[in-house]
Amino acid sequence: MRERMAPPLIGLCGTGRSGSTWVGSIFNSHPDVVYRFEPFHRVRNDDFSGWRSRIRDGRVGDAQLAGLRELLLPARPELEKPPFFPKSYIVPPGKRWAWPLARKAKPLGWAFSKAFTPRTPGPLVFKEVAFSPEFEQLVHTSMPLVYLIRDPRAVVASVTQGQNKGVMPTGQWRVLESRLRKHDEALADRWVPKLNDLSPVEKNALLWRMEVEQGIAACKGNDNAYILSYEALCMDTLAQAQAMLEHCGLTLSPETRTFLELSTSGGEERSRYGDSGGGAYFSVYRNPRESMSKWKTKLSAEQIKAIDGVVEGSPALEAVHTED
């Protein structure tokens, strides 16, 4: 029995490679939750781009949250992502098998939406990455928000690895100067003259610093915003997940407890729900201690020193639980 009714709309945001896919799956494992994966990055139409502009411009308040939920509620293949969990609301069986077909054959998207849009939906959680300007505005609504942060060395190591594999973008490097000028003139004066000589890890560290500083600043003084450290979640998964869910008006359900056990055990039981797709790089199954410290084997001492030099003095570091 919940102590209070869960609100109809909940947001999860963070930088890329901060663990948000895993945390999103923790939310999704709750039987009452409707989950939408990166809607504003993955749906390219006027409705979504218009809503994103409205959010960014501060034109979305409590009165508009019902409309935002209505936009996000319909099931779309591009916004669904395994693992697929049993739900307390009415959803027909077969989503796990219909989803890959609808992803490959776009004409099947209408049928997928018709079949799998919840008929009696519960609270809706949407997860986004690189969403800081929008997050900065949404904290002024009553919507519960979770802002996920991770050690910059871990994020940079993972992002750089993905860029080397061709599965993570590098486009933000081209706008580093304008972003620095907009974010902090003093920081820009320090780094803009060096941009042409920066390594990929230094560029990615600058992006981490700007985005997380903006996110942390937005959280301050806003009770609806909850900062969750990936490292803290790895070190005490059950307690941290429970605190996050309670912030959002949800209990730690037996189903979520089971998923947490499976997603952190490294065993074969993951087939019960399916993996998140995209191979190990995007998996929601992990050894938390190993995942938390993997950056130490991926970065050279020189790269670690370079990242530390970029983020040194950042107020964002105060919220990160690092493990040296």
CSV table of C-alpha atoms in Angstrom, one decimal:
chain,number,residue,atom,x,y,z
A,1,MET,CA,0.0,0.0,0.0
A,2,ARG,CA,1.4,3.4,-1.0
A,3,GLU,CA,1.6,6.2,1.5
A,4,ARG,CA,0.6,8.7,-1.2
A,5,MET,CA,-0.7,8.5,-4.7
A,6,ALA,CA,2.0,8.4,-7.4
A,7,PRO,CA,1.8,11.5,-9.6
A,8,PRO,CA,0.7,11.0,-13.3
A,9,LEU,CA,4.0,12.1,-14.8
A,10,ILE,CA,7.6,11.6,-13.7
A,11,GLY,CA,10.9,12.5,-15.4
A,12,LEU,CA,14.3,10.9,-15.4
A,13,CYS,CA,17.2,12.8,-16.9
A,14,GLY,CA,21.0,12.7,-17.0
A,15,THR,CA,24.0,12.8,-19.3
A,16,GLY,CA,24.6,10.1,-21.8
A,17,ARG,CA,26.3,7.0,-20.3
A,18,SER,CA,25.3,8.0,-16.8
A,19,GLY,CA,23.4,4.7,-16.2
A,20,SER,CA,20.0,6.2,-17.2
A,21,THR,CA,18.9,3.1,-19.2
A,22,TRP,CA,19.4,0.9,-16.1
A,23,VAL,CA,17.6,3.3,-13.9
A,24,GLY,CA,14.8,3.7,-16.4
A,25,SER,CA,14.4,-0.1,-16.4
A,26,ILE,CA,14.2,0.0,-12.6
A,27,PHE,CA,11.3,2.4,-13.0
A,28,ASN,CA,9.8,0.2,-15.7
A,29,SER,CA,10.0,-2.9,-13.6
A,30,HIS,CA,7.3,-1.4,-11.3
A,31,PRO,CA,4.0,-3.0,-12.4
A,32,ASP,CA,2.1,0.3,-12.3
A,33,VAL,CA,4.5,2.3,-14.4
A,34,VAL,CA,4.2,3.2,-18.1
A,35,TYR,CA,7.7,3.9,-19.4
A,36,ARG,CA,8.8,5.9,-22.4
A,37,PHE,CA,12.4,5.8,-23.5
A,38,GLU,CA,14.0,9.0,-24.8
A,39,PRO,CA,10.8,10.4,-26.5
A,40,PHE,CA,12.2,13.8,-27.5
A,41,HIS,CA,15.3,12.3,-29.1
A,42,ARG,CA,13.6,9.4,-30.9
A,43,VAL,CA,10.3,10.9,-32.3
A,44,ARG,CA,10.9,13.3,-35.1
A,45,ASN,CA,7.6,15.1,-35.7
A,46,ASP,CA,6.1,18.5,-35.1
A,47,ASP,CA,4.2,17.5,-32.0
A,48,PHE,CA,7.3,16.4,-30.1
A,49,SER,CA,9.6,19.2,-31.4
A,50,GLY,CA,6.9,21.7,-30.6
A,51,TRP,CA,6.5,20.4,-27.0
A,52,ARG,CA,10.3,20.4,-26.6
A,53,SER,CA,10.5,24.0,-27.6
A,54,ARG,CA,7.7,24.9,-25.2
A,55,ILE,CA,9.5,23.2,-22.4
A,56,ARG,CA,12.8,24.8,-23.2
A,57,ASP,CA,11.2,28.2,-23.4
A,58,GLY,CA,9.5,27.8,-20.0
A,59,ARG,CA,6.0,27.6,-21.4
A,60,VAL,CA,5.1,24.4,-19.7
A,61,GLY,CA,3.8,24.6,-16.2
A,62,ASP,CA,1.5,22.4,-14.1
A,63,ALA,CA,-1.5,23.3,-16.3
A,64,GLN,CA,0.2,21.7,-19.3
A,65,LEU,CA,1.5,18.5,-17.7
A,66,ALA,CA,-1.7,16.6,-18.6
A,67,GLY,CA,-1.1,17.5,-22.2
A,68,LEU,CA,2.5,16.3,-22.0
A,69,ARG,CA,1.4,13.0,-20.5
A,70,GLU,CA,-1.2,12.6,-23.3
A,71,LEU,CA,1.6,13.1,-25.9
A,72,LEU,CA,3.7,10.5,-24.3
A,73,LEU,CA,1.1,7.9,-23.5
A,74,PRO,CA,0.6,6.2,-26.9
A,75,ALA,CA,2.8,3.1,-27.4
A,76,ARG,CA,5.4,3.7,-30.1
A,77,PRO,CA,8.0,1.1,-31.2
A,78,GLU,CA,10.8,3.6,-31.0
A,79,LEU,CA,9.9,4.6,-27.4
A,80,GLU,CA,9.7,1.0,-26.1
A,81,LYS,CA,12.8,-0.9,-25.1
A,82,PRO,CA,13.3,-4.3,-23.5
A,83,PRO,CA,13.3,-5.6,-20.8
A,84,PHE,CA,9.5,-5.9,-21.0
A,85,PHE,CA,7.9,-6.4,-17.6
A,86,PRO,CA,4.5,-7.6,-16.5
A,87,LYS,CA,2.1,-4.8,-15.7
A,88,SER,CA,-0.9,-4.3,-13.4
A,89,TYR,CA,-2.8,-2.3,-16.0
A,90,ILE,CA,-4.4,-3.8,-19.1
A,91,VAL,CA,-1.9,-4.5,-21.9
A,92,PRO,CA,-2.3,-7.5,-24.2
A,93,PRO,CA,0.4,-10.2,-24.3
A,94,GLY,CA,3.0,-10.4,-27.0
A,95,LYS,CA,4.7,-7.0,-26.8
A,96,ARG,CA,8.2,-8.7,-26.5
A,97,TRP,CA,7.7,-10.4,-29.8
A,98,ALA,CA,5.8,-7.7,-31.6
A,99,TRP,CA,8.3,-5.0,-30.8
A,100,PRO,CA,11.2,-6.0,-33.1
A,101,LEU,CA,8.8,-6.5,-36.0
A,102,ALA,CA,7.3,-3.1,-35.5
A,103,ARG,CA,10.7,-1.6,-35.3
A,104,LYS,CA,11.8,-3.1,-38.6
A,105,ALA,CA,8.5,-2.5,-40.5
A,106,LYS,CA,7.3,1.0,-39.9
A,107,PRO,CA,3.8,0.4,-41.3
A,108,LEU,CA,3.3,-1.9,-38.3
A,109,GLY,CA,3.8,1.0,-35.9
A,110,TRP,CA,0.1,2.0,-36.1
A,111,ALA,CA,-0.9,-1.6,-35.2
A,112,PHE,CA,1.6,-1.7,-32.4
A,113,SER,CA,0.3,1.6,-30.9
A,114,LYS,CA,-3.3,0.4,-31.2
A,115,ALA,CA,-2.5,-2.9,-29.4
A,116,PHE,CA,-0.1,-1.8,-26.7
A,117,THR,CA,-1.2,1.7,-25.6
A,118,PRO,CA,-2.3,1.1,-22.0
A,119,ARG,CA,-6.0,1.0,-21.5
A,120,THR,CA,-5.9,1.8,-17.8
A,121,PRO,CA,-2.5,3.5,-17.4
A,122,GLY,CA,-0.7,4.2,-14.2
A,123,PRO,CA,2.0,6.8,-13.6
A,124,LEU,CA,4.1,7.6,-16.7
A,125,VAL,CA,7.9,7.8,-16.5
A,126,PHE,CA,9.9,9.2,-19.4
A,127,LYS,CA,13.7,9.1,-19.6
A,128,GLU,CA,15.8,11.6,-21.5
A,129,VAL,CA,19.5,12.3,-21.9
A,130,ALA,CA,21.3,15.6,-22.8
A,131,PHE,CA,18.1,17.3,-21.6
A,132,SER,CA,19.5,20.0,-19.4
A,133,PRO,CA,17.8,23.1,-20.8
A,134,GLU,CA,14.4,21.4,-20.6
A,135,PHE,CA,15.2,19.9,-17.2
A,136,GLU,CA,16.0,23.4,-15.9
A,137,GLN,CA,12.5,24.5,-16.8
A,138,LEU,CA,10.6,21.3,-15.7
A,139,VAL,CA,11.9,21.7,-12.1
A,140,HIS,CA,9.6,24.6,-11.8
A,141,THR,CA,6.6,22.4,-12.2
A,142,SER,CA,5.3,19.9,-9.5
A,143,MET,CA,6.4,16.9,-11.6
A,144,PRO,CA,8.8,14.6,-9.6
A,145,LEU,CA,12.2,14.6,-11.4
A,146,VAL,CA,15.3,12.4,-11.0
A,147,TYR,CA,18.6,13.8,-12.1
A,148,LEU,CA,21.2,11.0,-12.5
A,149,ILE,CA,24.9,11.8,-12.2
A,150,ARG,CA,28.0,9.7,-12.6
A,151,ASP,CA,31.8,10.1,-12.0
A,152,PRO,CA,33.0,12.2,-15.0
A,153,ARG,CA,35.9,9.8,-15.6
A,154,ALA,CA,33.4,6.9,-16.0
A,155,VAL,CA,31.1,8.9,-18.3
A,156,VAL,CA,34.0,10.1,-20.4
A,157,ALA,CA,35.5,6.7,-20.7
A,158,SER,CA,32.2,5.2,-21.8
A,159,VAL,CA,31.3,8.0,-24.2
A,160,THR,CA,34.8,7.9,-25.8
A,161,GLN,CA,34.6,4.1,-26.1
A,162,GLY,CA,31.2,4.5,-27.8
A,163,GLN,CA,32.5,7.1,-30.2
A,164,ASN,CA,35.4,4.9,-31.2
A,165,LYS,CA,32.8,2.1,-31.9
A,166,GLY,CA,30.7,4.6,-33.9
A,167,VAL,CA,27.6,4.2,-31.6
A,168,MET,CA,27.9,7.6,-29.9
A,169,PRO,CA,27.9,11.0,-31.6
A,170,THR,CA,30.6,13.6,-31.7
A,171,GLY,CA,28.5,16.5,-33.1
A,172,GLN,CA,28.6,18.4,-29.8
A,173,TRP,CA,32.3,19.0,-30.2
A,174,ARG,CA,31.5,21.4,-33.1
A,175,VAL,CA,29.5,23.7,-30.8
A,176,LEU,CA,31.8,23.6,-27.8
A,177,GLU,CA,32.8,27.3,-28.1
A,178,SER,CA,29.3,28.6,-28.3
A,179,ARG,CA,28.2,26.3,-25.4
A,180,LEU,CA,31.1,27.4,-23.3
A,181,ARG,CA,30.3,31.1,-23.9
A,182,LYS,CA,26.7,30.6,-23.0
A,183,HIS,CA,27.4,28.5,-19.9
A,184,ASP,CA,30.3,30.4,-18.2
A,185,GLU,CA,32.4,33.2,-19.7
A,186,ALA,CA,35.3,32.5,-17.3
A,187,LEU,CA,35.3,28.8,-18.2
A,188,ALA,CA,35.2,29.8,-21.9
A,189,ASP,CA,38.1,32.2,-21.5
A,190,ARG,CA,40.1,29.4,-20.1
A,191,TRP,CA,39.3,26.7,-22.6
A,192,VAL,CA,38.3,28.3,-25.9
A,193,PRO,CA,41.8,29.2,-26.9
A,194,LYS,CA,42.8,25.5,-26.4
A,195,LEU,CA,39.9,23.9,-28.2
A,196,ASN,CA,41.8,23.0,-31.4
A,197,ASP,CA,44.4,21.1,-29.3
A,198,LEU,CA,42.0,19.3,-26.9
A,199,SER,CA,41.9,15.5,-27.0
A,200,PRO,CA,38.5,13.6,-27.3
A,201,VAL,CA,38.5,12.9,-23.6
A,202,GLU,CA,39.0,16.5,-22.7
A,203,LYS,CA,36.2,17.6,-25.0
A,204,ASN,CA,33.9,15.0,-23.5
A,205,ALA,CA,34.9,16.1,-20.0
A,206,LEU,CA,34.0,19.7,-20.9
A,207,LEU,CA,30.6,18.6,-22.1
A,208,TRP,CA,30.1,16.6,-18.9
A,209,ARG,CA,31.1,19.6,-16.8
A,210,MET,CA,28.7,22.1,-18.5
A,211,GLU,CA,25.7,19.7,-18.6
A,212,VAL,CA,26.0,18.5,-15.0
A,213,GLU,CA,26.7,21.9,-13.6
A,214,GLN,CA,23.5,23.1,-15.3
A,215,GLY,CA,21.5,20.1,-14.0
A,216,ILE,CA,22.8,20.4,-10.4
A,217,ALA,CA,22.1,24.1,-10.3
A,218,ALA,CA,18.6,23.5,-11.5
A,219,CYS,CA,18.0,20.9,-8.7
A,220,LYS,CA,19.0,23.3,-5.9
A,221,GLY,CA,16.0,24.7,-4.0
A,222,ASN,CA,13.5,22.5,-5.9
A,223,ASP,CA,12.1,19.8,-3.7
A,224,ASN,CA,10.6,17.9,-6.7
A,225,ALA,CA,14.1,17.3,-8.1
A,226,TYR,CA,16.1,14.3,-6.7
A,227,ILE,CA,19.8,13.9,-7.4
A,228,LEU,CA,20.8,10.2,-7.7
A,229,SER,CA,24.5,9.2,-7.9
A,230,TYR,CA,25.2,6.2,-10.1
A,231,GLU,CA,28.1,5.2,-7.8
A,232,ALA,CA,25.8,5.4,-4.8
A,233,LEU,CA,23.3,3.2,-6.6
A,234,CYS,CA,26.0,0.7,-7.4
A,235,MET,CA,27.2,0.6,-3.8
A,236,ASP,CA,23.8,0.2,-2.2
A,237,THR,CA,21.4,-0.6,-5.0
A,238,LEU,CA,18.3,-1.6,-3.0
A,239,ALA,CA,18.3,1.3,-0.6
A,240,GLN,CA,19.1,3.9,-3.3
A,241,ALA,CA,16.4,2.5,-5.6
A,242,GLN,CA,13.9,2.6,-2.8
A,243,ALA,CA,14.7,6.2,-2.0
A,244,MET,CA,14.4,7.2,-5.6
A,245,LEU,CA,11.0,5.5,-6.0
A,246,GLU,CA,9.7,6.9,-2.8
A,247,HIS,CA,10.6,10.4,-4.0
A,248,CYS,CA,8.4,9.8,-7.0
A,249,GLY,CA,5.5,8.4,-4.9
A,250,LEU,CA,6.2,4.8,-5.7
A,251,THR,CA,7.0,1.9,-3.5
A,252,LEU,CA,9.7,-0.7,-4.0
A,253,SER,CA,7.5,-3.4,-5.4
A,254,PRO,CA,8.3,-7.1,-5.2
A,255,GLU,CA,8.7,-7.1,-9.0
A,256,THR,CA,11.2,-4.3,-8.9
A,257,ARG,CA,13.1,-6.0,-6.1
A,258,THR,CA,13.3,-9.1,-8.3
A,259,PHE,CA,14.6,-7.1,-11.2
A,260,LEU,CA,17.2,-5.5,-9.1
A,261,GLU,CA,18.4,-8.9,-8.0
A,262,LEU,CA,18.5,-10.2,-11.6
A,263,SER,CA,20.1,-7.1,-13.1
A,264,THR,CA,23.0,-7.1,-10.7
A,265,SER,CA,23.6,-10.8,-10.3
A,266,GLY,CA,25.3,-11.5,-13.6
A,267,GLY,CA,23.3,-14.7,-13.9
A,268,GLU,CA,21.3,-16.2,-16.8
A,269,GLU,CA,17.9,-15.3,-15.3
A,270,ARG,CA,17.9,-12.1,-17.3
A,271,SER,CA,16.2,-14.0,-20.2
A,272,ARG,CA,13.0,-13.7,-18.1
A,273,TYR,CA,12.5,-10.2,-19.3
A,274,GLY,CA,14.9,-9.9,-22.2
A,275,ASP,CA,18.0,-7.7,-22.5
A,276,SER,CA,17.9,-4.0,-23.4
A,277,GLY,CA,19.3,-4.6,-27.0
A,278,GLY,CA,22.4,-3.2,-28.5
A,279,GLY,CA,24.8,-5.7,-26.9
A,280,ALA,CA,26.8,-5.3,-23.8
A,281,TYR,CA,27.5,-1.6,-24.3
A,282,PHE,CA,23.8,-0.8,-23.7
A,283,SER,CA,22.9,-3.6,-21.3
A,284,VAL,CA,20.9,-3.0,-18.1
A,285,TYR,CA,22.5,-6.1,-16.5
A,286,ARG,CA,25.8,-5.5,-14.7
A,287,ASN,CA,28.0,-6.3,-11.8
A,288,PRO,CA,27.6,-3.0,-9.9
A,289,ARG,CA,31.1,-2.9,-8.3
A,290,GLU,CA,32.7,-3.8,-11.6
A,291,SER,CA,30.7,-1.4,-13.6
A,292,MET,CA,31.4,1.4,-11.2
A,293,SER,CA,35.2,1.0,-11.5
A,294,LYS,CA,35.5,-0.1,-15.1
A,295,TRP,CA,36.8,3.3,-16.2
A,296,LYS,CA,40.1,2.6,-14.3
A,297,THR,CA,40.9,-0.1,-16.9
A,298,LYS,CA,39.7,1.9,-19.9
A,299,LEU,CA,41.6,5.1,-19.3
A,300,SER,CA,45.3,5.7,-19.2
A,301,ALA,CA,46.9,7.7,-16.4
A,302,GLU,CA,47.4,10.5,-18.8
A,303,GLN,CA,43.7,10.5,-19.8
A,304,ILE,CA,42.6,10.5,-16.2
A,305,LYS,CA,44.9,13.4,-15.4
A,306,ALA,CA,43.4,15.3,-18.4
A,307,ILE,CA,39.8,14.7,-17.3
A,308,ASP,CA,40.6,15.7,-13.8
A,309,GLY,CA,42.2,18.9,-15.1
A,310,VAL,CA,39.0,19.8,-17.0
A,311,VAL,CA,36.5,19.2,-14.1
A,312,GLU,CA,38.7,20.5,-11.3
A,313,GLY,CA,36.9,23.1,-9.3
A,314,SER,CA,33.5,22.2,-10.7
A,315,PRO,CA,30.6,22.5,-8.2
A,316,ALA,CA,29.1,19.4,-9.9
A,317,LEU,CA,31.8,17.2,-8.3
A,318,GLU,CA,30.3,17.8,-4.9
A,319,ALA,CA,27.3,15.7,-5.8
A,320,VAL,CA,29.3,12.8,-7.3
A,321,HIS,CA,30.2,9.8,-5.2
A,322,THR,CA,33.6,8.9,-6.6
A,323,GLU,CA,35.6,5.8,-5.9
A,324,ASP,CA,39.3,6.4,-6.5
